[in-house]
């Protein structure tokens, strides 16, 4: 089997349509079909089920897709490295929103001062999407606050984080030093979207304490949450790091919930089959050694 076979196979998987795959590769549909058939004959498995003129990946197809993506990714890395040995190395980092806003800028700047030969490219999204980028070789390393689910992803803890309940200056909680957990059940929560590590931590802690809750606003960034909370549209549980300026200025108030702690661990993730370069290892070690207050 050749790399071309795997390129064609991945294109078919991405489009789930032979014609669309052929168009994206500037090939004929018959050539694409032949390449897939050759793969199936070579491995003696069915890679796709063809039902009602639609394609569906089989279990074997799913497995081969994972290998094929990494083979093509490795080949691309080889080509890039061999053709550009004199150029600076590039490290692609995926960061979940809280890490990307509150932690990564300082880490990246400090690392690049020590390693000026390394260029860092960053994609910011929620934990679920960063995990998908890792699985599809869209990034080399991820820094996330939530839990990953794939067995192909290796996780390494690197920093503790505390979430806090925040409210606006005019909210009734703002005049209290501590509230009972059941009082949370009467509040309107402004929360992150599904797939966010912040939301998952919040949900898990609430469930563990047998507390119900209702969301009136769901958004995909901390800035919107802080603005909405400051306008007394609801309360939220967010990373203390991401709200430290608003807390210090008095725009938001932190409210202690009796016997309830929202805590989590930031993690470095990468694909188990990922070839980690020297700079990647150095960056992961740098993150793991960073002070807790970074």
CSV table of C-alpha atoms in Angstrom, one decimal:
chain,number,residue,atom,x,y,z
A,1,UNK,CA,0.0,0.0,0.0
A,2,UNK,CA,1.2,3.5,-0.8
A,3,UNK,CA,0.6,6.9,0.8
A,4,UNK,CA,-1.6,7.8,-2.1
A,5,UNK,CA,-4.0,4.9,-1.1
A,6,UNK,CA,-4.2,6.4,2.4
A,7,UNK,CA,-4.7,9.9,1.1
A,8,UNK,CA,-7.6,8.7,-1.0
A,9,UNK,CA,-9.1,6.7,1.9
A,10,UNK,CA,-8.9,9.7,4.2
A,11,UNK,CA,-10.5,12.0,1.6
A,12,UNK,CA,-13.4,9.5,1.2
A,13,UNK,CA,-13.8,9.3,5.0
A,14,UNK,CA,-13.9,13.1,5.3
A,15,UNK,CA,-16.6,13.5,2.6
A,16,UNK,CA,-18.3,10.1,2.9
A,17,UNK,CA,-18.9,10.4,-0.8
A,18,UNK,CA,-16.7,8.9,-3.6
A,19,UNK,CA,-17.6,11.7,-6.1
A,20,UNK,CA,-16.8,14.5,-3.6
A,21,UNK,CA,-13.6,12.8,-2.7
A,22,UNK,CA,-12.6,12.4,-6.3
A,23,UNK,CA,-13.3,16.1,-6.9
A,24,UNK,CA,-11.2,17.2,-3.9
A,25,UNK,CA,-8.3,15.1,-5.2
A,26,UNK,CA,-8.7,16.1,-8.9
A,27,UNK,CA,-9.2,12.4,-9.7
A,28,UNK,CA,-11.8,10.3,-11.4
A,29,UNK,CA,-14.4,8.6,-9.3
A,30,UNK,CA,-13.4,5.2,-10.7
A,31,UNK,CA,-9.8,5.8,-9.6
A,32,UNK,CA,-11.0,6.6,-6.1
A,33,UNK,CA,-13.2,3.5,-6.0
A,34,UNK,CA,-10.4,1.3,-7.3
A,35,UNK,CA,-8.0,2.6,-4.6
A,36,UNK,CA,-10.5,1.8,-1.8
A,37,UNK,CA,-11.2,-1.6,-3.3
A,38,UNK,CA,-7.4,-2.3,-3.4
A,39,UNK,CA,-7.2,-1.4,0.3
A,40,UNK,CA,-10.1,-3.7,1.1
A,41,UNK,CA,-8.5,-6.5,-0.8
A,42,UNK,CA,-5.1,-6.0,0.7
A,43,UNK,CA,-6.3,-6.0,4.3
A,44,UNK,CA,-9.2,-8.5,3.6
A,45,UNK,CA,-11.7,-6.3,5.4
A,46,UNK,CA,-14.7,-4.1,4.5
A,47,UNK,CA,-13.8,-0.5,5.1
A,48,UNK,CA,-17.3,0.9,4.1
A,49,UNK,CA,-20.8,-0.4,4.0
A,50,UNK,CA,-22.7,0.8,1.0
A,51,UNK,CA,-26.4,1.1,1.9
A,52,UNK,CA,-29.0,3.0,-0.1
A,53,UNK,CA,-26.3,4.7,-2.1
A,54,UNK,CA,-24.6,6.0,1.1
A,55,UNK,CA,-21.3,5.1,2.6
A,56,UNK,CA,-20.9,4.1,6.3
A,57,UNK,CA,-17.5,3.3,7.8
A,58,UNK,CA,-17.1,-0.1,9.3
A,59,UNK,CA,-15.3,-0.8,12.5
A,60,UNK,CA,-12.2,-1.7,10.4
A,61,UNK,CA,-12.6,1.6,8.5
A,62,UNK,CA,-12.6,3.6,11.8
A,63,UNK,CA,-9.5,1.8,12.9
A,64,UNK,CA,-7.6,2.3,9.6
A,65,UNK,CA,-8.7,6.0,9.5
A,66,UNK,CA,-6.8,6.6,12.8
A,67,UNK,CA,-3.7,5.0,11.5
A,68,UNK,CA,-4.0,6.7,8.1
A,69,UNK,CA,-4.3,10.2,9.5
A,70,UNK,CA,-1.2,9.7,11.6
A,71,UNK,CA,0.8,8.1,8.7
A,72,UNK,CA,-0.1,11.1,6.5
A,73,UNK,CA,0.7,13.5,9.4
A,74,UNK,CA,4.0,11.8,10.0
A,75,UNK,CA,4.8,12.0,6.3
A,76,UNK,CA,3.9,15.7,6.2
A,77,UNK,CA,6.2,16.3,9.2
A,78,UNK,CA,9.0,14.4,7.5
A,79,UNK,CA,8.6,16.5,4.4
A,80,UNK,CA,8.4,19.7,6.3
A,81,UNK,CA,11.4,18.9,8.5
A,82,UNK,CA,13.6,17.7,5.6
A,83,UNK,CA,12.8,20.7,3.4
A,84,UNK,CA,13.1,23.3,6.1
A,85,UNK,CA,15.9,22.3,8.5
A,86,UNK,CA,17.2,25.8,8.5
A,87,UNK,CA,13.8,27.3,9.5
A,88,UNK,CA,12.4,27.7,13.0
A,89,UNK,CA,10.5,24.8,14.4
A,90,UNK,CA,6.7,25.2,14.6
A,91,UNK,CA,4.6,23.9,17.5
A,92,UNK,CA,0.8,23.7,17.1
A,93,UNK,CA,-1.0,24.0,20.4
A,94,UNK,CA,-4.7,23.6,21.0
A,95,UNK,CA,-6.0,25.4,24.2
A,96,UNK,CA,-9.3,25.2,25.9
A,97,UNK,CA,-10.8,28.6,26.6
A,98,UNK,CA,-9.9,29.2,30.2
A,99,UNK,CA,-6.3,27.9,29.7
A,100,UNK,CA,-6.0,29.9,26.5
A,101,UNK,CA,-7.1,33.1,28.1
A,102,UNK,CA,-5.6,32.9,31.5
A,103,UNK,CA,-2.5,30.6,31.4
A,104,UNK,CA,-1.1,30.0,27.9
A,105,UNK,CA,-0.1,33.6,27.0
A,106,UNK,CA,2.4,33.8,29.9
A,107,UNK,CA,3.6,30.3,29.4
A,108,UNK,CA,4.1,30.7,25.7
A,109,UNK,CA,5.9,34.1,26.1
A,110,UNK,CA,8.2,32.7,28.8
A,111,UNK,CA,9.0,29.6,26.8
A,112,UNK,CA,9.8,31.5,23.6
A,113,UNK,CA,12.2,33.7,25.5
A,114,UNK,CA,14.1,30.6,26.4
A,115,UNK,CA,13.6,29.0,23.0
A,116,UNK,CA,13.5,31.7,20.4
A,117,UNK,CA,14.0,29.2,17.6
A,118,UNK,CA,10.5,27.8,18.2
A,119,UNK,CA,7.4,29.4,16.8
A,120,UNK,CA,4.1,28.6,18.5
A,121,UNK,CA,0.7,28.5,16.7
A,122,UNK,CA,-2.4,28.4,18.9
A,123,UNK,CA,-6.0,27.3,18.3
A,124,UNK,CA,-8.5,28.0,21.1
A,125,UNK,CA,-11.7,26.1,21.6
A,126,UNK,CA,-13.5,24.0,24.2
A,127,UNK,CA,-12.0,20.8,25.6
A,128,UNK,CA,-14.0,18.5,23.3
A,129,UNK,CA,-13.0,20.3,20.2
A,130,UNK,CA,-9.3,20.4,21.2
A,131,UNK,CA,-9.4,16.6,21.8
A,132,UNK,CA,-10.8,16.2,18.3
A,133,UNK,CA,-8.0,18.3,16.9
A,134,UNK,CA,-5.5,16.0,18.7
A,135,UNK,CA,-7.2,12.9,17.2
A,136,UNK,CA,-7.2,14.4,13.7
A,137,UNK,CA,-3.6,15.7,14.0
A,138,UNK,CA,-4.8,19.3,13.7
A,139,UNK,CA,-2.6,20.3,16.6
A,140,UNK,CA,0.5,18.7,18.2
A,141,UNK,CA,-0.3,19.3,21.9
A,142,UNK,CA,-3.4,20.4,23.8
A,143,UNK,CA,-3.7,22.3,27.1
A,144,UNK,CA,-7.2,21.6,28.5
A,145,UNK,CA,-9.3,22.0,31.6
A,146,UNK,CA,-11.8,19.3,30.9
A,147,UNK,CA,-11.7,15.5,30.7
A,148,UNK,CA,-10.9,13.7,27.5
A,149,UNK,CA,-12.7,10.5,26.5
A,150,UNK,CA,-10.6,8.8,23.8
A,151,UNK,CA,-8.2,6.0,24.7
A,152,UNK,CA,-5.8,7.4,22.0
A,153,UNK,CA,-5.2,10.5,24.0
A,154,UNK,CA,-2.5,10.7,26.7
A,155,UNK,CA,-3.1,13.1,29.6
A,156,UNK,CA,-0.5,14.7,31.9
A,157,UNK,CA,-1.6,17.0,34.7
A,158,UNK,CA,0.2,20.3,35.0
A,159,UNK,CA,-1.7,22.8,37.1
A,160,UNK,CA,-4.5,23.1,39.6
A,161,UNK,CA,-7.4,25.4,39.1
A,162,UNK,CA,-10.2,26.7,41.3
A,163,UNK,CA,-13.7,27.7,40.1
A,164,UNK,CA,-15.7,30.2,42.1
A,165,UNK,CA,-19.3,31.3,42.3
A,166,UNK,CA,-19.5,34.9,41.2
A,167,UNK,CA,-22.4,37.4,41.2
A,168,UNK,CA,-22.9,41.1,40.4
A,169,UNK,CA,-22.6,43.9,43.0
A,170,UNK,CA,-26.4,44.2,43.2
A,171,UNK,CA,-27.1,40.5,43.7
A,172,UNK,CA,-28.4,39.4,47.0
A,173,UNK,CA,-25.5,37.0,47.4
A,174,UNK,CA,-23.1,39.9,47.3
A,175,UNK,CA,-24.0,41.0,50.8
A,176,UNK,CA,-23.4,37.5,52.3
A,177,UNK,CA,-20.1,35.9,53.4
A,178,UNK,CA,-21.4,32.4,52.8
A,179,UNK,CA,-24.5,30.6,51.4
A,180,UNK,CA,-25.9,27.2,51.9
A,181,UNK,CA,-25.7,24.8,48.9
A,182,UNK,CA,-29.4,24.6,48.4
A,183,UNK,CA,-29.6,28.3,47.7
A,184,UNK,CA,-28.0,27.6,44.3
A,185,UNK,CA,-31.1,25.8,43.2
A,186,UNK,CA,-33.1,29.0,43.1
A,187,UNK,CA,-30.6,30.9,40.9
A,188,UNK,CA,-30.4,31.5,37.2
A,189,UNK,CA,-27.0,30.3,35.9
A,190,UNK,CA,-25.0,31.7,33.1
A,191,UNK,CA,-22.8,28.9,31.9
A,192,UNK,CA,-20.4,27.7,29.2
A,193,UNK,CA,-21.5,25.4,26.4
A,194,UNK,CA,-21.5,21.6,26.4
A,195,UNK,CA,-18.0,20.3,25.7
A,196,UNK,CA,-16.4,22.9,28.0
A,197,UNK,CA,-14.3,21.7,30.8
A,198,UNK,CA,-15.6,24.5,33.0
A,199,UNK,CA,-19.2,23.4,32.5
A,200,UNK,CA,-18.3,19.7,33.1
A,201,UNK,CA,-16.6,20.5,36.4
A,202,UNK,CA,-19.6,22.6,37.5
A,203,UNK,CA,-22.1,19.9,36.5
A,204,UNK,CA,-20.1,17.1,38.2
A,205,UNK,CA,-19.8,19.0,41.5
A,206,UNK,CA,-23.5,19.9,41.5
A,207,UNK,CA,-24.5,16.3,40.8
A,208,UNK,CA,-22.2,15.0,43.5
A,209,UNK,CA,-23.9,17.3,46.0
A,210,UNK,CA,-27.4,16.4,44.8
A,211,UNK,CA,-28.1,19.9,43.6
A,212,UNK,CA,-30.4,20.9,40.7
A,213,UNK,CA,-29.8,24.0,38.6
A,214,UNK,CA,-31.2,25.9,35.7
A,215,UNK,CA,-29.4,27.7,32.9
A,216,UNK,CA,-30.8,30.9,31.5
A,217,UNK,CA,-27.8,31.8,29.3
A,218,UNK,CA,-25.2,29.5,27.6
A,219,UNK,CA,-22.2,31.0,25.9
A,220,UNK,CA,-18.8,29.9,24.7
A,221,UNK,CA,-16.5,32.5,26.3
A,222,UNK,CA,-15.8,33.8,29.8
A,223,UNK,CA,-16.0,37.5,28.8
A,224,UNK,CA,-19.7,37.3,27.9
A,225,UNK,CA,-20.4,35.4,31.2
A,226,UNK,CA,-18.6,38.0,33.3
A,227,UNK,CA,-20.5,40.9,31.6
A,228,UNK,CA,-23.8,39.2,32.0
A,229,UNK,CA,-23.2,38.4,35.7
A,230,UNK,CA,-22.0,42.0,36.3
A,231,UNK,CA,-25.4,43.2,34.9
A,232,UNK,CA,-27.1,40.9,37.5
A,233,UNK,CA,-28.6,38.7,34.8
A,234,UNK,CA,-27.6,35.6,36.8
A,235,UNK,CA,-24.7,34.0,38.6
A,236,UNK,CA,-21.9,31.7,37.3
A,237,UNK,CA,-19.2,29.3,38.4
A,238,UNK,CA,-16.0,30.2,36.5
A,239,UNK,CA,-12.3,29.9,36.9
A,240,UNK,CA,-11.0,32.4,39.5
A,241,UNK,CA,-8.1,33.1,37.2
A,242,UNK,CA,-10.3,34.3,34.4
A,243,UNK,CA,-12.2,36.7,36.7
A,244,UNK,CA,-9.4,38.0,38.9
A,245,UNK,CA,-9.4,41.5,37.4
A,246,UNK,CA,-13.2,41.9,37.7
A,247,UNK,CA,-13.0,40.6,41.3
A,248,UNK,CA,-10.2,42.9,42.2
A,249,UNK,CA,-12.1,45.9,40.8
A,250,UNK,CA,-15.3,45.0,42.6
A,251,UNK,CA,-17.3,44.4,39.5
A,252,UNK,CA,-17.9,40.8,40.5
A,253,UNK,CA,-18.1,39.3,44.0
A,254,UNK,CA,-17.0,35.8,44.9
A,255,UNK,CA,-19.5,33.9,47.0
A,256,UNK,CA,-18.4,31.0,49.2
A,257,UNK,CA,-20.7,28.0,49.1
A,258,UNK,CA,-20.7,26.0,52.4
A,259,UNK,CA,-19.0,22.6,52.0
A,260,UNK,CA,-18.9,22.9,48.2
A,261,UNK,CA,-15.6,23.2,46.3
A,262,UNK,CA,-15.3,23.5,42.5
A,263,UNK,CA,-11.7,22.3,41.7
A,264,UNK,CA,-10.0,20.7,38.7
A,265,UNK,CA,-6.7,20.0,37.1
A,266,UNK,CA,-5.4,21.5,33.9
A,267,UNK,CA,-3.9,18.8,31.6
A,268,UNK,CA,-1.4,18.5,28.8
A,269,UNK,CA,-2.7,16.1,26.1
A,270,UNK,CA,-1.3,14.5,23.0
A,271,UNK,CA,-2.1,11.5,20.7
A,272,UNK,CA,-0.5,8.3,22.0
A,273,UNK,CA,1.1,7.8,18.5
A,274,UNK,CA,2.3,11.4,18.1
A,275,UNK,CA,5.9,11.8,17.4
A,276,UNK,CA,7.0,14.4,20.0
A,277,UNK,CA,9.9,16.6,18.9
A,278,UNK,CA,12.5,18.0,21.3
A,279,UNK,CA,10.7,21.4,21.5
A,280,UNK,CA,7.4,19.6,22.2
A,281,UNK,CA,9.0,17.7,25.1
A,282,UNK,CA,10.6,20.8,26.4
A,283,UNK,CA,7.3,22.8,26.3
A,284,UNK,CA,5.4,20.1,28.2
A,285,UNK,CA,8.1,19.9,30.8
A,286,UNK,CA,8.1,23.8,31.0
A,287,UNK,CA,4.3,23.7,31.6
A,288,UNK,CA,4.6,21.1,34.2
A,289,UNK,CA,7.2,23.1,36.1
A,290,UNK,CA,5.3,26.4,35.9
A,291,UNK,CA,4.3,28.0,39.3
A,292,UNK,CA,0.7,27.5,40.3
A,293,UNK,CA,0.1,31.2,40.1
A,294,UNK,CA,1.1,31.5,36.4
